[in-house]
Structures are given as C-alpha cells and as structure tokens.
Short mmCIF file of C-alpha atoms in Angstrom, two decimals:
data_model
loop_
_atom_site.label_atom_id
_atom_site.label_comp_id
_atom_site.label_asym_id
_atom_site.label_seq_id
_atom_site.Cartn_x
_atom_site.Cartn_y
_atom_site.Cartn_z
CA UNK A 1 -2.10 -22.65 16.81
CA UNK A 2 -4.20 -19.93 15.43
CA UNK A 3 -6.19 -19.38 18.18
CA UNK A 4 -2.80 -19.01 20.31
CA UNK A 5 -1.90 -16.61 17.23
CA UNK A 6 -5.18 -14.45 18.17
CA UNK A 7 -4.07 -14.52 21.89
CA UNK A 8 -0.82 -12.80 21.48
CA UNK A 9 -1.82 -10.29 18.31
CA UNK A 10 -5.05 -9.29 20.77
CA UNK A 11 -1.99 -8.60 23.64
CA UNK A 12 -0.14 -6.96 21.10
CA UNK A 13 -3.04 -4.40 19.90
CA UNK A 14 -4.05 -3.65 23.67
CA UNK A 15 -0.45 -2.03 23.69
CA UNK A 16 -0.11 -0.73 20.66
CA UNK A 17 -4.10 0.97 21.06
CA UNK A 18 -2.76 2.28 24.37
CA UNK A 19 -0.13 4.00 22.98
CA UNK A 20 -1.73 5.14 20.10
CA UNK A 21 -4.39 6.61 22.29
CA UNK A 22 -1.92 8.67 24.66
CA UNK A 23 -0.59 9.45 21.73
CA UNK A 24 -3.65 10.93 20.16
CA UNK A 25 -4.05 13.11 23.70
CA UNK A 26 -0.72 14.23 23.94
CA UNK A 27 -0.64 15.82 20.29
CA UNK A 28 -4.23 16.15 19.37
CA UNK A 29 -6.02 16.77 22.89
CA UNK A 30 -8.44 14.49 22.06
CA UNK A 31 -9.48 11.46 25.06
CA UNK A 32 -13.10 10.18 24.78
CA UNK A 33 -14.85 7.08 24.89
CA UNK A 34 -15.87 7.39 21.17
CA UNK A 35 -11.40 7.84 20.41
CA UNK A 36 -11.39 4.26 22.37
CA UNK A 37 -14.56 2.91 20.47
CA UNK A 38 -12.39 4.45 17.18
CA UNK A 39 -9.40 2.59 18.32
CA UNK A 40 -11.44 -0.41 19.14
CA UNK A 41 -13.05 -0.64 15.58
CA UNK A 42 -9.57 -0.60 14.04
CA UNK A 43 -7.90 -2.74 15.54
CA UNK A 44 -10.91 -5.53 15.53
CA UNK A 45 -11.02 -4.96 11.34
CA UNK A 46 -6.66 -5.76 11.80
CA UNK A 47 -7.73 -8.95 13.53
CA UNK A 48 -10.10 -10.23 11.63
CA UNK A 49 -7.60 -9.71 8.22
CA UNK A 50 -4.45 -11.55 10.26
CA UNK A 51 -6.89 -14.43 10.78
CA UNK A 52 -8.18 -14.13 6.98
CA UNK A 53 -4.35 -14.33 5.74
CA UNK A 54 -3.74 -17.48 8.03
CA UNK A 55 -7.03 -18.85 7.31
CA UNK A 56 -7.82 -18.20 3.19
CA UNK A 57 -5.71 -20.54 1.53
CA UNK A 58 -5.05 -17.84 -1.20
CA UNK A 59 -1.62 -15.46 -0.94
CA UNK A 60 -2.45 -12.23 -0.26
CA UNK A 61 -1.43 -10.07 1.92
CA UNK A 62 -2.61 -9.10 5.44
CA UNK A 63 -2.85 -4.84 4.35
CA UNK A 64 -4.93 -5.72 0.86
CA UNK A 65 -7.39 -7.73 3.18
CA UNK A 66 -7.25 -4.06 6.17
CA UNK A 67 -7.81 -1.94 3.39
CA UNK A 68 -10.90 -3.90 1.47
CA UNK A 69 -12.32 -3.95 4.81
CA UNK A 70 -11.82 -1.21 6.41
CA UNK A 71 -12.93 0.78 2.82
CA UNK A 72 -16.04 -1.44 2.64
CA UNK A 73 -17.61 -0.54 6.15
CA UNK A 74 -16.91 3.22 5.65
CA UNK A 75 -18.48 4.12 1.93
CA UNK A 76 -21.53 5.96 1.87
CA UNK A 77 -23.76 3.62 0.72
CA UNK A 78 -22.80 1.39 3.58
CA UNK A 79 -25.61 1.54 6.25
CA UNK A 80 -24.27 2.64 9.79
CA UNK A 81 -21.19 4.10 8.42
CA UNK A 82 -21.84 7.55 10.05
CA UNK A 83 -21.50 5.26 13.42
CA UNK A 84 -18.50 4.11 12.80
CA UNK A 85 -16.80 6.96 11.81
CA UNK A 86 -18.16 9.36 14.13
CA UNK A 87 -16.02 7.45 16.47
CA UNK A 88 -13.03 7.13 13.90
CA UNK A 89 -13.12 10.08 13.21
CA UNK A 90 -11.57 11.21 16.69
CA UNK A 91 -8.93 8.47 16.72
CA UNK A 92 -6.11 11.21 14.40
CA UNK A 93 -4.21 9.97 11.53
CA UNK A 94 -0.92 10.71 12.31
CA UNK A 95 -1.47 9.78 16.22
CA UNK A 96 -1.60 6.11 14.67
CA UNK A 97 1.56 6.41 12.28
CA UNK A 98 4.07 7.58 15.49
CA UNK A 99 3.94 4.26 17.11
CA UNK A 100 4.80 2.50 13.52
CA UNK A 101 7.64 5.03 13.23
CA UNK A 102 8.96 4.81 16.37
CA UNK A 103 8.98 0.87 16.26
CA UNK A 104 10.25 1.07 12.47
CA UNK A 105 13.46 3.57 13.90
CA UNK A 106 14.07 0.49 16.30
CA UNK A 107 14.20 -1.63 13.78
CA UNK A 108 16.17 0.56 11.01
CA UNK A 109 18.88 0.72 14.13
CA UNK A 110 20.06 -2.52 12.42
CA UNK A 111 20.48 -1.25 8.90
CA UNK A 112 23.02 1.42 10.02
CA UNK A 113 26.04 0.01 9.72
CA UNK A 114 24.97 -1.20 6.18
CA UNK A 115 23.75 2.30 5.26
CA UNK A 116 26.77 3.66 6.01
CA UNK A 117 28.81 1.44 3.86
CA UNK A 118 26.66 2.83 0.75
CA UNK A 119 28.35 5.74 -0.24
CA UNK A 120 27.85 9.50 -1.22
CA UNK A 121 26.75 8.49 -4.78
CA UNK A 122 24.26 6.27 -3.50
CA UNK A 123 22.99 9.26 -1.55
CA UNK A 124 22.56 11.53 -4.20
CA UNK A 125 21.17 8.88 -6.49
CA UNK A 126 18.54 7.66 -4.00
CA UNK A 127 17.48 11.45 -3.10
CA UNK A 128 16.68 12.22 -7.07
CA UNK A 129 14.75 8.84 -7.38
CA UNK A 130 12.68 10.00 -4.54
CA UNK A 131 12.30 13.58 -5.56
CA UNK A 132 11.70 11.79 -9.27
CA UNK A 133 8.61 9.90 -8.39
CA UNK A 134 6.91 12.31 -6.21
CA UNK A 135 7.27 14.90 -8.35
CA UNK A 136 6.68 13.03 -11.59
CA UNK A 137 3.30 11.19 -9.72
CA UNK A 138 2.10 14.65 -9.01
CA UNK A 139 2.62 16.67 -13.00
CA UNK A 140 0.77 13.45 -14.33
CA UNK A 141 -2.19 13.71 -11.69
CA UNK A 142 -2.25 17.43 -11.69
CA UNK A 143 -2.48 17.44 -15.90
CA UNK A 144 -5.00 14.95 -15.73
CA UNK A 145 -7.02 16.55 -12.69
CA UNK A 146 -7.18 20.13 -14.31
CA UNK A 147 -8.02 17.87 -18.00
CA UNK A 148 -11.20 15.83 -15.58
CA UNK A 149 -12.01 19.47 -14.27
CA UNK A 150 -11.86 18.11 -10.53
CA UNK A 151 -9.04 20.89 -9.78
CA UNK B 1 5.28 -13.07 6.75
CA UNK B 2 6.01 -15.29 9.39
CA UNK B 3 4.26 -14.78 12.32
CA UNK B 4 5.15 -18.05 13.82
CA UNK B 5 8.12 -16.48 16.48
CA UNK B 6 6.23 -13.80 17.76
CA UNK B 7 5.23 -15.53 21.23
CA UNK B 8 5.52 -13.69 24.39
CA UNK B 9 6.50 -10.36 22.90
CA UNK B 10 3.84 -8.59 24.80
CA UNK B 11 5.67 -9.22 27.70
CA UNK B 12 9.07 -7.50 26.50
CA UNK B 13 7.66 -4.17 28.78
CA UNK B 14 10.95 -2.41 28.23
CA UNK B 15 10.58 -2.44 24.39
CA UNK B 16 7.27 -1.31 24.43
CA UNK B 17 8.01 1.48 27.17
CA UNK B 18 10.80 2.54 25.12
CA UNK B 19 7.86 3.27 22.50
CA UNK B 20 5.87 4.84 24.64
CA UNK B 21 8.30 7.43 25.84
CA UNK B 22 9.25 7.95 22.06
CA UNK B 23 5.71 8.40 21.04
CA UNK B 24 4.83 10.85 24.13
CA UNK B 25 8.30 13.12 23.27
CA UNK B 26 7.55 12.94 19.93
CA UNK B 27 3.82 14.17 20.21
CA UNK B 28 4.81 16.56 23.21
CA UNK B 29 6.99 18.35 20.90
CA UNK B 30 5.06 18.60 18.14
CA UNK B 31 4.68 19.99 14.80
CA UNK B 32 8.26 21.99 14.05
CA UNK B 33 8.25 23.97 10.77
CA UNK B 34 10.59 27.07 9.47
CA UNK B 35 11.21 28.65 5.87
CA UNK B 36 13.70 28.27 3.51
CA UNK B 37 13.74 30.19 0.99
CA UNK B 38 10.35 30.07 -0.83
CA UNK B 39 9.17 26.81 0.70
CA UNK B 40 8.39 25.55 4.16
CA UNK B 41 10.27 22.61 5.87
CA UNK B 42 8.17 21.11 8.71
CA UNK B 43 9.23 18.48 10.74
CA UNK B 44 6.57 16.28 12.22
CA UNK B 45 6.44 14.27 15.38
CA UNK B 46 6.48 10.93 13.44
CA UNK B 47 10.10 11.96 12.23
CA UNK B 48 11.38 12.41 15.63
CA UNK B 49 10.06 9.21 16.15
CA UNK B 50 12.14 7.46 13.82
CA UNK B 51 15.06 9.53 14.63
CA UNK B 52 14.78 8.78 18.28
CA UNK B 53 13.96 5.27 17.85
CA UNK B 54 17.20 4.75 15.73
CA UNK B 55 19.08 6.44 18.60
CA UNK B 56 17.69 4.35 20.84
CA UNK B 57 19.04 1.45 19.43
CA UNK B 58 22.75 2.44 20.40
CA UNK B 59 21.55 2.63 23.95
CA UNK B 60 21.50 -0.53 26.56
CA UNK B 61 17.45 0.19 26.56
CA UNK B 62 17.40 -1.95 23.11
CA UNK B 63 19.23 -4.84 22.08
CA UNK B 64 19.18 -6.74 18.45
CA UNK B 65 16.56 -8.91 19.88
CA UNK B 66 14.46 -6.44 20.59
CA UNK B 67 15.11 -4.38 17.36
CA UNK B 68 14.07 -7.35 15.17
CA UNK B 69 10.95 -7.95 17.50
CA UNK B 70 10.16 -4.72 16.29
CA UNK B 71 9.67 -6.01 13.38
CA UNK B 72 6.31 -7.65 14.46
CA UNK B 73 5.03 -4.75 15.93
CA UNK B 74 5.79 -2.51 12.88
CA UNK B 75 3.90 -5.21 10.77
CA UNK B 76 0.82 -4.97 13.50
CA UNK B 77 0.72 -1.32 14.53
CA UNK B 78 0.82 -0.61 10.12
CA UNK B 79 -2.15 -2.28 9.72
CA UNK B 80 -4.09 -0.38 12.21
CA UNK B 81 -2.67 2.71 9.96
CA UNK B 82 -4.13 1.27 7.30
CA UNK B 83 -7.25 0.78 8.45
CA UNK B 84 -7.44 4.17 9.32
CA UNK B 85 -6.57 5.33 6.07
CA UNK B 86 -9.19 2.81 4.66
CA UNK B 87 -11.84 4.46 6.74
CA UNK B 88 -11.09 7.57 5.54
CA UNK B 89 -10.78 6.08 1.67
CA UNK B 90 -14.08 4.51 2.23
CA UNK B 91 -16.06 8.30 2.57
CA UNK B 92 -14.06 9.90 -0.28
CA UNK B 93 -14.99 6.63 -2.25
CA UNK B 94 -17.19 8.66 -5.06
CA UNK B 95 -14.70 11.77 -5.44
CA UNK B 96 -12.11 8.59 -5.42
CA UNK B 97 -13.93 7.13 -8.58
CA UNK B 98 -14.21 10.28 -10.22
CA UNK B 99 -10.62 10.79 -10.34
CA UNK B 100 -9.70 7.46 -11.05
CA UNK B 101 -8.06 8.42 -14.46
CA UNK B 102 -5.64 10.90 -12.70
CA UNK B 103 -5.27 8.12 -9.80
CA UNK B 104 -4.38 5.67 -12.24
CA UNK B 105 -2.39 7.37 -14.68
CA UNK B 106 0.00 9.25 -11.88
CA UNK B 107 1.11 5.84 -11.42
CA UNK B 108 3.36 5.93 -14.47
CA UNK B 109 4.56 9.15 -12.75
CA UNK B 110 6.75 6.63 -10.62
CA UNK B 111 8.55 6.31 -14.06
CA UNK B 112 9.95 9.82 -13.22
CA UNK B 113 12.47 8.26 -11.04
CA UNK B 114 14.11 6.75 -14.14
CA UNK B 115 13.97 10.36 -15.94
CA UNK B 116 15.33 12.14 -13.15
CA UNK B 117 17.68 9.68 -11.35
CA UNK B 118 19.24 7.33 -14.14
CA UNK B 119 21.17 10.69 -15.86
CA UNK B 120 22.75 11.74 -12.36
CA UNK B 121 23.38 7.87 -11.57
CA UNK B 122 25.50 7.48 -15.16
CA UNK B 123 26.91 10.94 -14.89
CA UNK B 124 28.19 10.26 -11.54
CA UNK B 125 30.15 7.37 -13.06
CA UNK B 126 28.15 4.24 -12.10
CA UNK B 127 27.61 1.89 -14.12
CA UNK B 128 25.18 -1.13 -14.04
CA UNK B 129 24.16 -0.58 -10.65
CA UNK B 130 22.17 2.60 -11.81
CA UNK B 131 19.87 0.23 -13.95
CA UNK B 132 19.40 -1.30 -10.27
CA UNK B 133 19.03 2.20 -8.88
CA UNK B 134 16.87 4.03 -10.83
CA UNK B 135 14.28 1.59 -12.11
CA UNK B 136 11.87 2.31 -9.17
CA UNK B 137 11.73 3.63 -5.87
CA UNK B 138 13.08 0.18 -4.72
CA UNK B 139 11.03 -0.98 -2.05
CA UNK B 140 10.53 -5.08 -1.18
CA UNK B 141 8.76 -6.13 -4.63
CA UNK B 142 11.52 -4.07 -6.96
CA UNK B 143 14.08 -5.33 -4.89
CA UNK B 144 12.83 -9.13 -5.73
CA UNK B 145 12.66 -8.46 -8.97
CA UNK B 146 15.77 -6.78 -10.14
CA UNK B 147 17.20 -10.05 -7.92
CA UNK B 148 15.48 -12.68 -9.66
CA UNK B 149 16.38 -11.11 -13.04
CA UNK B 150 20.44 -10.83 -12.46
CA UNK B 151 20.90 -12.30 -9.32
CA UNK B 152 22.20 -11.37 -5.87
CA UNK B 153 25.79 -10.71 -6.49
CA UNK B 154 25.15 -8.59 -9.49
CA UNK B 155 26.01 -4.89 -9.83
CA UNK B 156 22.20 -3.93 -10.84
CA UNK B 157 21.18 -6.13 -7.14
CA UNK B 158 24.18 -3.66 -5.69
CA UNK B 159 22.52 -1.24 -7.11
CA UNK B 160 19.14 -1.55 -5.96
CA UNK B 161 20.18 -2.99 -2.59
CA UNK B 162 21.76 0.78 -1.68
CA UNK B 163 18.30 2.27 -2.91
CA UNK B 164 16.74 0.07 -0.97
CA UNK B 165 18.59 0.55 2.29
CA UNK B 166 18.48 4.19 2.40
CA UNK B 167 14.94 4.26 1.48
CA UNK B 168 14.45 1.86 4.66
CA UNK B 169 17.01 4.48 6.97
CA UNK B 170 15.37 8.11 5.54
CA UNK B 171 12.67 6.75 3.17
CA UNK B 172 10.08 8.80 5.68
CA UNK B 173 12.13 11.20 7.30
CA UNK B 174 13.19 12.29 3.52
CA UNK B 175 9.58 12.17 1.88
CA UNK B 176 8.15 14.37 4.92
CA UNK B 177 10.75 17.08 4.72
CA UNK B 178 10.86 17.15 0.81
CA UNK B 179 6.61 16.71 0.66
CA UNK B 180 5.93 19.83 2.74
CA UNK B 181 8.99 21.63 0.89
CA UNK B 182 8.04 20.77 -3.22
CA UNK B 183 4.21 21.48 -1.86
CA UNK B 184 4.57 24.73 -0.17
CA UNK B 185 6.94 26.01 -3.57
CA UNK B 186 5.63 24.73 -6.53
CA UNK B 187 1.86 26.41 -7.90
CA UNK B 188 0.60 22.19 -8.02
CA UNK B 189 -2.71 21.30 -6.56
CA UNK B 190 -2.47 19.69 -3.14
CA UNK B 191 -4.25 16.77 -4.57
CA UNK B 192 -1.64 15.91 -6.94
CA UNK B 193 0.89 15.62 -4.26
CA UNK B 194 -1.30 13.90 -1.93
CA UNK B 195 -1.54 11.24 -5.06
CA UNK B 196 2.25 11.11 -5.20
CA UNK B 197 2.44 10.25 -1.52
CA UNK B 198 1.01 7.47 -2.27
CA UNK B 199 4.47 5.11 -3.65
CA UNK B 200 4.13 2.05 -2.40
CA UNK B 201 5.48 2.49 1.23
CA UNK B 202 3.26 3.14 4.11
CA UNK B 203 5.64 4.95 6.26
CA UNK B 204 7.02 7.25 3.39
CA UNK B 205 3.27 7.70 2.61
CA UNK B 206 2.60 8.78 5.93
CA UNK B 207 5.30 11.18 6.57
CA UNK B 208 4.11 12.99 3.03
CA UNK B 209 0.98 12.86 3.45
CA UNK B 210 1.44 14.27 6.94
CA UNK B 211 3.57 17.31 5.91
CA UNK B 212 0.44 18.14 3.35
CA UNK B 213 -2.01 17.76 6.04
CA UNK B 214 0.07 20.18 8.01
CA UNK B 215 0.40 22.32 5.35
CA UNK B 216 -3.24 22.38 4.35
CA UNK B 217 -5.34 21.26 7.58
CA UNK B 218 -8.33 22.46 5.52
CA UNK B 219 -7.74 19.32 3.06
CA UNK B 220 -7.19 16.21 6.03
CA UNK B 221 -9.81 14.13 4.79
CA UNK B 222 -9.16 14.48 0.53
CA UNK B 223 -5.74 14.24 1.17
CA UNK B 224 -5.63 11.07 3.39
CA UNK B 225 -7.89 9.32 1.08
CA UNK B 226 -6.07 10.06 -2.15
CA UNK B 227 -2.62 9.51 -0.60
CA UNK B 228 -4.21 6.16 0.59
CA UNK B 229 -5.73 4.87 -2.29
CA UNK B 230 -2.59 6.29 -4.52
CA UNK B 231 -0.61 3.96 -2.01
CA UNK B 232 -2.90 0.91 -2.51
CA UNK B 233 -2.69 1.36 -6.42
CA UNK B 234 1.20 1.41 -6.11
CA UNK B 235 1.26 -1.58 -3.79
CA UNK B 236 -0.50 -3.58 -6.51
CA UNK B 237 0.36 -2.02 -9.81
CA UNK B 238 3.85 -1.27 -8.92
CA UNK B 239 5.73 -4.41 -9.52
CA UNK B 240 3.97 -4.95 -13.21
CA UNK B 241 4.49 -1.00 -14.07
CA UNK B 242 8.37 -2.02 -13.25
CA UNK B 243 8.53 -5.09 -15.18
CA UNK B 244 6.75 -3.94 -18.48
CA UNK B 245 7.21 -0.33 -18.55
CA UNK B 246 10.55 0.77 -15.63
CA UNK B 247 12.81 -2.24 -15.82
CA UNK B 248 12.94 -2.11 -19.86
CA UNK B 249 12.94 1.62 -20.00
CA UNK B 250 15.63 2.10 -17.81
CA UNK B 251 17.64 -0.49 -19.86
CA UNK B 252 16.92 0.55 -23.35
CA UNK B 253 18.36 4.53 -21.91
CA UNK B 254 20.71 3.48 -19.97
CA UNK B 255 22.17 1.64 -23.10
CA UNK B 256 21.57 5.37 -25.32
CA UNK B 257 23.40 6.76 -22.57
CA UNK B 258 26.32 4.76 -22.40
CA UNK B 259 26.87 3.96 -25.94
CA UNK B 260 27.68 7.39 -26.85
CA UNK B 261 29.57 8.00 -23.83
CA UNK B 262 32.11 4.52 -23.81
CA UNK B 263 32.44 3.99 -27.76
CA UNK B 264 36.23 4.87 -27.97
CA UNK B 265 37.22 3.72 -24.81
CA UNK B 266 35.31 0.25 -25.49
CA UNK B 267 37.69 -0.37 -28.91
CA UNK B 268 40.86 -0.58 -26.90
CA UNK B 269 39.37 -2.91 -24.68
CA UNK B 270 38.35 -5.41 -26.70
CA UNK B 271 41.87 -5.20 -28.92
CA UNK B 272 43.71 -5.92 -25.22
CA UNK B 273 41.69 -9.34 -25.12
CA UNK B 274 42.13 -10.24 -28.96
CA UNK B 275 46.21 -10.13 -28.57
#
C-alpha cells in the first residue's frame, strides 16, 4: 500500500516539478541544471515527510514534518548547506506558489455557489478580520523589533 | 488527510494541462502594479492564478471530479512551498532566534481581528454569529473549534462558516492586494509585515509575502523566512491562542457590547413570555 502510495505521489511531483520549473523560466528567466537539482531536493524532502506521516504512528501533520526538515538541512551550522542551497536558491519562491494557486482556484470553483449565498455583511466583516490581524501582527512585531533594536 | 483515493490522478493530463497553461499565462503576464492614492496595489501572477483557475471551473475543461482531485495536488504541490520556505527559514535561523520575542509576541497580534472586526460585526446588526466571525481569522482549526464548542447548526458555526468560506474564495487574492497596499502606506518596518503574513494559511501567506517581496526585492530572503516561520508559529500556536485568549475575549466584549445596546428592548421580551 505505501509503496503504491510512493508510486503515484513520485508521478505526481514529476508534474507538479515540471510545471513549477517552466514556471520559474517563464517569470524568472531562470533554466539550469542546478533549478532542476533545486527542484529535485524539494520535492525528495516532501517525500520523505508523506512517508513519515503514513509511517510514524504519531498525528502530525505532513507540513510540520517539510518544514523541520527542510529547516534542519539548510541552517548554518549544518555541513553542506551552501550545496544545497546554491541549487535552491535558483528554484524562485513564488514560481513554486503559482501551481498551488492555480490548483487551489480549481478547487475554490466549488465553494462559489456557497460564497455567494454569504452576504454583504459577511463581506465586510471578513475584510476587517483580515485587515485586523495583519495589521495588528505587524504594530506588536514592529514595537517589539524597534524595543530588541533589530529594526 | 486521506490520501487513500488519489490513484491514477497523474494520468488526468487535461487537469494538469489546464495548470500548466494557467501557470505559463499567469507568469507570462507578470507582476501588475499601479497607485492609489498613497499606496501601491500590485497584482501578482499567483492571483491570476487563482482567478483563472476559478474561471476555469465554469468551463467544460474541468469538471467536479477534477476540481476535488485538485484537492490532492494542492495538498502535494504546498508542501514543496513549504519546503522552500523552510530552506530559506533554515539560513535566517540565527536572525530568526534573535527576534523570537517579536516572532512570538506578534502572534497575539491575530487578536486584532477581534478589536477591529467584532465592533463592525455587532454594529452591522449581527448577532451571535460575530462571536463566530471575529474570534480568528477562521481557517480549518478555528473552524473545528467554534464547532465543537456550539455545534454545527449554531449561529456562532454560521458565523464562522462565512469567514471561513470567503477566506477559502479571496483569502490570497485579498491578503496580496491589501499586503502590498498597508506596506507601501504605512511608515512600519517591512519585517513586521512580513511577520504578519505569516497567519496560519500558506496560500494567504504567500500572496503577502509576495506583494512585500515585490515591493522590497532588496529584502527576499528576511522576508520569506520571517513570513515562514511567523506562519509555522500560527499553524501551531493558533488554535490554543483562540481557545485561551480569542474565543473568551471575543465573548466577554461581545457581551459589553450588547448589554448596553439590547437592555430595553430585552425587558419587553421577556414580559411577552411571562403572560
């Protein structure tokens, strides 16, 4: 079962890499071998935490085991970190979030009809709770940045 | 998460073409940004994205099927976002550390929602559902909990349900347009937004983050990293921040608010039901 499981997510991540990668030309003009050795690194440290949530008998979730990981590897103090990212590094941010977004605007095609049965109020409600915690997280942080000295 | 259905999806080709074309539009065109007024609205190629694939989903190109097989794929193509953010985390790690008291204090900043939503929400007229509303920026964990506590039916689970669904429909197109707006007119650090990216939602996260990066190219790396980590804090702090500080907060003012507000028209009321 799980090693069917690592069949089809290793199918998925060839396409999603792929597309990630034109991607990552199209906007950021970057194709090279180390953007497909960047790509390759990622999507090996998503594989290994699918198969650690299937496999760990503990609940926690896939991201919290990507993120440990993937932070781990890259510190300073880790040796052959500079490798790693050197080839990262040329794989762009925002190259990898259009795929999610363009799969997630699929997907939010099914909440429509519910979102428009919410109403104006709703609307105006959910804009200031938005606007509210952005702009609340950043007084706090910016208070205690300037207090630290960091800013 | 159940991963157990997701056989075979690599070969739905029209899905993932669909994608593709979406992702090469949406990179072709890049970057779109104008003024207004003092600030600067830009509009990235990850919110075309999302507009184009919701569009796409009233087309023949993409049926339900295919729109909840999406699902998967969001799931696997987020956690090679992630990584990517944790790679860039990993490099900031001892600037990380050294702001960790501003990292982990700006998380009570999420209580601003409550501050600045719950007076609109009763002064609008609602009533229990802005407890629902306004307790938290409502993503899966709040939505749970406010659930659990009165139950599905309820008008604080209304509440938070129509939070919830428009932060799923413009929950990233919203946060990128507002980020690089608030940034570009307020006199705050970009490091203090790039914190408040960070509420518990990866795509929301990315499309603010994004509009900072845009806005301050100079910063990629710092801002990534503190967006990222601000996001992991909020993914595990949130929920407990909402039970023991939001949810009772917004109750105990919502209660302030109201009592002042419905004391003479409560009287009648209760007179109608003694006779």
């Amino acid at each position: 079962m799980l090693l069917k499981n690592i069949n089809e997510w290793i199918l998925l991540f060839i396409i999603i890499g792929v597309i990630s990668l034109v991607g990552n030309f199209v906007g950021y003009n970057i194709m090279s071998l180390n953007a497909i050795a960047g790509i390759s690194v990622l999507i090996i440290i998503s594989l290994i935490s699918l198969v650690l949530n299937k496999v760990v008998p503990v609940n926690f979730p896939t991201i919290g085991y990507v993120s440990i990981i993937a932070v781990l590897i890259s510190t300073p103090w880790t040796p052959g970190s500079d490798l790693i990212l050197s080839w990262t590094n040329e794989v762009e941010l925002l190259a990898l979030a259009t795929p999610v977004l363009a799969y997630a605007g699929i997907s939010i095609g099914r909440s429509w009809t519910d979102f428009l049965k919410i109403g104006w109020k709703s609307i105006v409600v959910a804009s200031v709770v938005m606007i509210g915690t952005f702009i609340g997280s950043a007084i706090i942080a910016e208070i205690i940045l300037n207090i630290q000295g960091i800013i | 998460m159940s991963n157990e259905t997701i056989f075979g999806l690599w070969k739905d080709w029209r899905l993932h073409a669909v994608v593709f074309l979406i992702v090469i539009i949406s990179e072709a065109i890049g970057t779109f940004s104008f003024s207004l007024g003092p600030g600067v609205i830009m509009i990235l190629p990850i919110i075309y994205a999302i507009v184009f694939g919701i569009m796409m989903y009233f087309t023949p190109f993409i049926n339900k099927k295919q729109s909840k097989k999406a699902d998967t794929l969001i799931l696997l193509s987020v956690t090679v976002f992630l990584g990517k953010i944790g790679l860039t985390v990993g490099p900031a790690l001892p600037d990380i550390i050294a702001a960790g008291p501003a990292l982990l204090l700006q998380e009570i900043g999420n209580l601003g929602t409550i501050l600045f939503a719950l007076p609109v929400a009763v002064w609008l007229g609602l009533k229990r559902e802005s407890i629902g509303m306004t307790h938290s920026v409502a993503r899966e964990p709040n939505v749970g909990l406010i659930m659990d506590k009165y139950g599905m039916g309820s008008p604080e689970g209304r509440g938070v349900m129509s939070i919830y669904i428009f932060g799923t429909v413009f929950g990233a197109v919203f946060m990128g347009l507002i980020a690089g707006l608030i940034a570009s007119m307020t006199p705050l650090h970009p490091l203090s937004f790039a914190m408040a990216s960070g509420i518990g939602s990866g795509t929301m996260m990315a499309a603010a983050s994004g509009s900072l990066i845009e806005l301050y190219p100079a910063l990629e790396n710092d801002i990534a990293a503190f967006a990222g980590a601000s996001n992991l804090l909020s993914l595990s702090t949130g929920l407990y921040v909402s039970i023991f500080i939001g949810l009772p907060l917004t109750e105990k003012l919502y209660k302030l608010m109201t009592n002042k507000r419905n004391k003479t028209p409560e009287i009648p009321v209760q007179k109608k039901s003694v006779k």
